Coordinates of C-alpha atoms in Angstrom, one line a residue:
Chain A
X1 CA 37.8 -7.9 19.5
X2 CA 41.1 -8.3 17.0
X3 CA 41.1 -10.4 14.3
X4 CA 43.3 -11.9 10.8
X5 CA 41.8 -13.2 8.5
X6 CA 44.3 -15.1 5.5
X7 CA 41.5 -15.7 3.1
X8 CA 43.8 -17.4 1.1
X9 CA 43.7 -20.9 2.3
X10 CA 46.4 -22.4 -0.4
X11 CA 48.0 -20.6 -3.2
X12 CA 50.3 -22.6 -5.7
X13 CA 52.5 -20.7 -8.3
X14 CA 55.1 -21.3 -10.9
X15 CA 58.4 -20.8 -9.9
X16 CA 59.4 -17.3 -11.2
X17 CA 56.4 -15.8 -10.8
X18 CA 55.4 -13.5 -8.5
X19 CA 52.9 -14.0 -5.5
X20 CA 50.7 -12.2 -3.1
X21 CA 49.7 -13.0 0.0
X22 CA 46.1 -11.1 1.9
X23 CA 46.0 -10.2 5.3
X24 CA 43.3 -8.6 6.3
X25 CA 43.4 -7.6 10.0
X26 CA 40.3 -5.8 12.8
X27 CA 41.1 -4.1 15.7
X28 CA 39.4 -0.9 17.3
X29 CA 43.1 -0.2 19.3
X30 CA 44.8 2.6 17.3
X31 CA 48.5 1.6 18.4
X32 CA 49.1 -2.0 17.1
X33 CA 51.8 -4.3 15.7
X34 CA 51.8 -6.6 12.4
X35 CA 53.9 -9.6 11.7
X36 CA 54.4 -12.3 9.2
X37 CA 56.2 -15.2 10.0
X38 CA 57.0 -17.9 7.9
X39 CA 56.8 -22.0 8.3
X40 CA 58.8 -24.0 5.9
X41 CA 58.3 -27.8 5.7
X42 CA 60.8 -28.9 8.5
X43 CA 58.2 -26.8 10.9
X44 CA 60.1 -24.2 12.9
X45 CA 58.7 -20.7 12.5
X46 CA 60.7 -18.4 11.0
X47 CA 59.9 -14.3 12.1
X48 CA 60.0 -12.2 8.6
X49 CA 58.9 -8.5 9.4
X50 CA 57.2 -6.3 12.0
X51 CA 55.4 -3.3 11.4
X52 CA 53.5 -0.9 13.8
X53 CA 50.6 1.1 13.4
X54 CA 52.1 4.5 12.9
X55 CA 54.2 3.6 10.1
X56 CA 52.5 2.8 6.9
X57 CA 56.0 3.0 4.7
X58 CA 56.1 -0.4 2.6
X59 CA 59.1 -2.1 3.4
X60 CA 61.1 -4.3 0.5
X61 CA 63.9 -6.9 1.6
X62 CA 65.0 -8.8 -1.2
X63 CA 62.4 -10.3 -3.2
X64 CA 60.2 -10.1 0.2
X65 CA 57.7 -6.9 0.2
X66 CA 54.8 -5.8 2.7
X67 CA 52.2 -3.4 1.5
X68 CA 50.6 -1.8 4.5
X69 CA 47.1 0.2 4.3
X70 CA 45.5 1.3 7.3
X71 CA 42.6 2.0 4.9
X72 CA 41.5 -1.4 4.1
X73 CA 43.5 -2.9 7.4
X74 CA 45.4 -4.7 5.3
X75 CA 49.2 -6.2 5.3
X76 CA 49.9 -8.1 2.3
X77 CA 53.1 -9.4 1.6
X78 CA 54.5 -10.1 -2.2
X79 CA 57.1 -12.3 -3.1
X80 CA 58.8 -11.2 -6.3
X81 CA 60.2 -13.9 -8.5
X82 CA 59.5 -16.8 -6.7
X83 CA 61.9 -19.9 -5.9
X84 CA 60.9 -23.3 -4.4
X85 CA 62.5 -22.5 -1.6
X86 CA 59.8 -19.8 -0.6
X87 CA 57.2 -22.7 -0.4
X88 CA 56.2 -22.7 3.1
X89 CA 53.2 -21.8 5.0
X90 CA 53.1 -18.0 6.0
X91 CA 51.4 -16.8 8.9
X92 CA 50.1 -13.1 9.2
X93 CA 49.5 -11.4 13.4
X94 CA 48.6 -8.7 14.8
X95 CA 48.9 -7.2 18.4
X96 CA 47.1 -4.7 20.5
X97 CA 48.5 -2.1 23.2
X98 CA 45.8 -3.1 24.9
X99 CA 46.2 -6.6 24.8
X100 CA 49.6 -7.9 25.1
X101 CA 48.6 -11.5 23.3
X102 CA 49.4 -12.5 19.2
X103 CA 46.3 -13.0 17.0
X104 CA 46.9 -15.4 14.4
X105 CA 45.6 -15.5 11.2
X106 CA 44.9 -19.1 10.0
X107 CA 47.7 -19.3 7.5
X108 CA 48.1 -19.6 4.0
X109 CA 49.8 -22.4 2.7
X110 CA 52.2 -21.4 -0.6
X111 CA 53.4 -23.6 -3.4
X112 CA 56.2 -23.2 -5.4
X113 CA 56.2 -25.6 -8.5
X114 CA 59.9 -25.9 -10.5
Chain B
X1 CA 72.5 -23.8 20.1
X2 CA 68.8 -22.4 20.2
X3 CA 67.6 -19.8 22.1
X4 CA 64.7 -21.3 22.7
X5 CA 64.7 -25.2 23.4
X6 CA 62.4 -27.8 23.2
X7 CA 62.2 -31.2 24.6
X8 CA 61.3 -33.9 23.3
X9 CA 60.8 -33.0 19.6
X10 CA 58.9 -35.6 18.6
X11 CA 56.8 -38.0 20.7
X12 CA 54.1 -41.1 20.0
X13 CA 52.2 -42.3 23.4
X14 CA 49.0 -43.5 24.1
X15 CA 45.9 -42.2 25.4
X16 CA 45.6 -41.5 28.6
X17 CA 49.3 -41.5 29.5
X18 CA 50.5 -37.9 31.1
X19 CA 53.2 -36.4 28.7
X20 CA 55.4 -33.6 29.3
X21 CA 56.8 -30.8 27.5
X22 CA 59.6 -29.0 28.4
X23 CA 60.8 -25.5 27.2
X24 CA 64.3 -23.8 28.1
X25 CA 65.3 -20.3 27.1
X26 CA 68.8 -18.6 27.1
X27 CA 66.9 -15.4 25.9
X28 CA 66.0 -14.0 29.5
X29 CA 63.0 -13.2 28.7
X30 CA 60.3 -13.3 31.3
X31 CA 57.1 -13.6 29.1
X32 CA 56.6 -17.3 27.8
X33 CA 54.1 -19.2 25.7
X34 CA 53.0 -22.5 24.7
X35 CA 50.8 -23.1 21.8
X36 CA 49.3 -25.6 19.6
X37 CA 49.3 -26.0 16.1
X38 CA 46.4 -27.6 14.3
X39 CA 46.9 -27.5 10.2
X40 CA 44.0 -24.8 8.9
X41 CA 43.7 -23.6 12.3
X42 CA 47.1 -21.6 13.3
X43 CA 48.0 -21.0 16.3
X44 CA 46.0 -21.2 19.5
X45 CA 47.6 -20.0 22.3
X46 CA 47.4 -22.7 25.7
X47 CA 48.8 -21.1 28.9
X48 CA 51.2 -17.8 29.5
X49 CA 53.5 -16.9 31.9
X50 CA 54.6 -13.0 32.1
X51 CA 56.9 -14.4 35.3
X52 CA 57.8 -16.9 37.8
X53 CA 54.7 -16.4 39.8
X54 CA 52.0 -15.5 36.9
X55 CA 50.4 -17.8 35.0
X56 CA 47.6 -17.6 32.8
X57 CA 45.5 -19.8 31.0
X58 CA 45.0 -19.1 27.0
X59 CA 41.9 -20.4 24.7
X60 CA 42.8 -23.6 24.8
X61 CA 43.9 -24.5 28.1
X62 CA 41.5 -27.1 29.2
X63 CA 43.7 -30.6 29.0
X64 CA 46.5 -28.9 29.9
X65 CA 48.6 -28.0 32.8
X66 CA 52.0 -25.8 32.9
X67 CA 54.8 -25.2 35.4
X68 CA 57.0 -22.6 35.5
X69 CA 59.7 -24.1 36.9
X70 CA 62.3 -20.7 36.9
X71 CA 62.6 -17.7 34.3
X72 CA 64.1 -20.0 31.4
X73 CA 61.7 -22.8 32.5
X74 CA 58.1 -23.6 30.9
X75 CA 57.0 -27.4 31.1
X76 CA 53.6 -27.8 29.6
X77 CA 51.8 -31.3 30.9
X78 CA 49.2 -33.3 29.1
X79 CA 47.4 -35.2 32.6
X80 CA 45.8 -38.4 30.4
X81 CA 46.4 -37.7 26.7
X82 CA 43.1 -37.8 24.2
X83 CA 44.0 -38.5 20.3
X84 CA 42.5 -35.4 19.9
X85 CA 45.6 -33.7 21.4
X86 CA 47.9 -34.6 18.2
X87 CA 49.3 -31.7 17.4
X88 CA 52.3 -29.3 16.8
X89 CA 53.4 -27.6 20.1
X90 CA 55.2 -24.9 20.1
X91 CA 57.3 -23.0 23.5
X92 CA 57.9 -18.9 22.5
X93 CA 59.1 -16.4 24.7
X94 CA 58.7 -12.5 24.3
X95 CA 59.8 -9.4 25.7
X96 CA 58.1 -7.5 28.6
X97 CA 56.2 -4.4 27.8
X98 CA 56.9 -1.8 26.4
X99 CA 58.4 -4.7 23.8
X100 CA 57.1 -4.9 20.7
X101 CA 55.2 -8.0 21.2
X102 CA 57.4 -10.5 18.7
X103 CA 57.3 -13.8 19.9
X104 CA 60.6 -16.2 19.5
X105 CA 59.8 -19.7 19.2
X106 CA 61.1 -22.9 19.7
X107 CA 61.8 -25.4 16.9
X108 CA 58.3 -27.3 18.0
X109 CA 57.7 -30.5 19.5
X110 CA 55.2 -32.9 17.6
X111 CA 53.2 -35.4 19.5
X112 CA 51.2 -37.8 18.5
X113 CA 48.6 -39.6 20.8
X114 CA 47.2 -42.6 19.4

């Protein structure tokens, strides 16, 4: 069976600082795909990355960074700098080959404080 | 004008009255989706549709009813609303395999069943 898990139920930061966010993902499937998408206050969700299973290269856009490990199934997205604009709540999934659905991770809701 | 189109956005009604979703998409996509959101929870997937003539029911499905009406068409039905069913609903679409699985959503539809 797959899995998220977003331990992090709320974080809440100064603005300016930076911020992690844990996603810690199961699967037995060895081809896979991971996503973060973002849900600011209005509600819409907004899709920020995807990143499959053969290619563990971090990616950096902007003050937005994933770090991927395979290792410790993990995709954990950083947010250098923050601003109040990046307060939202951030949603980590994964999909199988084998298994065509999205697996949601619960979400962790960030604060940004001015 | 969206992609991805929901109707009505927001919506207050009673318990047991039947409610209707409806979901348009210029995307062509075949694959469609309706989920719920439920704050702590994430996502929950309700019903899929991979085409015209395939529907499938999701985790959550019991309460609800779809029609796939055509390729851009995906009308999720509440028969007799339950308060229980207040919740965030959302209408994606994705593409068919081998796509990469990334769902496009529409801007949500709140209801709220009192």
């Amino acid at each position: 069976a797959q899995k998220v898990t977003q331990a992090q139920t709320e974080i809440s930061v100064v603005e300016k600082e930076d911020v992690t966010l844990d996603c810690v993902y199961e699967t037995r499937d060895t081809t896979y795909y991971l996503f973060w998408y973002k849900q600011p206050p209005s509600g819409e969700l907004v899709f920020l990355i995807r990143r499959n299973s053969f290619d563990e290269q971090n990616e950096i856009s902007g003050r937005y960074s994933w770090n991927f490990q395979k290792s410790t199934s993990s995709f954990n997205f950083t947010i250098t700098a923050s601003q109040v604009v990046d307060s939202a709540v951030y949603f980590c999934a994964l999909r199988v080959d084998s298994n065509y659905q999205l697996i949601w991770g619960a979400g962790t809701k960030l604060i940004i404080k001015p | 004008d969206a992609d991805v189109t929901q109707t009505p956005r927001n919506r207050i009604t009673k318990t047991g009255k039947r409610i209707m979703l409806e979901c348009s998409q210029t995307k062509g996509h075949d694959r469609m989706y309706w989920y719920r959101q439920d704050p702590g929870l994430g996502l929950r997937l309700i019903y899929y549709s991979f085409d015209v003539k395939d529907i499938n029911k999701g985790e959550i499905s019991d309460g609800y009813s779809v029609s796939r009406q055509a390729q851009a068409k995906f009308s999720l039905s509440l028969e007799s609303a339950i308060p229980n069913q207040t919740a965030l609903y959302f209408c994606a679409t994705s593409e068919p395999r081998p796509g990469t699985g990334e769902l496009f959503f529409g801007e949500g539809s709140r209801l709220t069943v009192l």
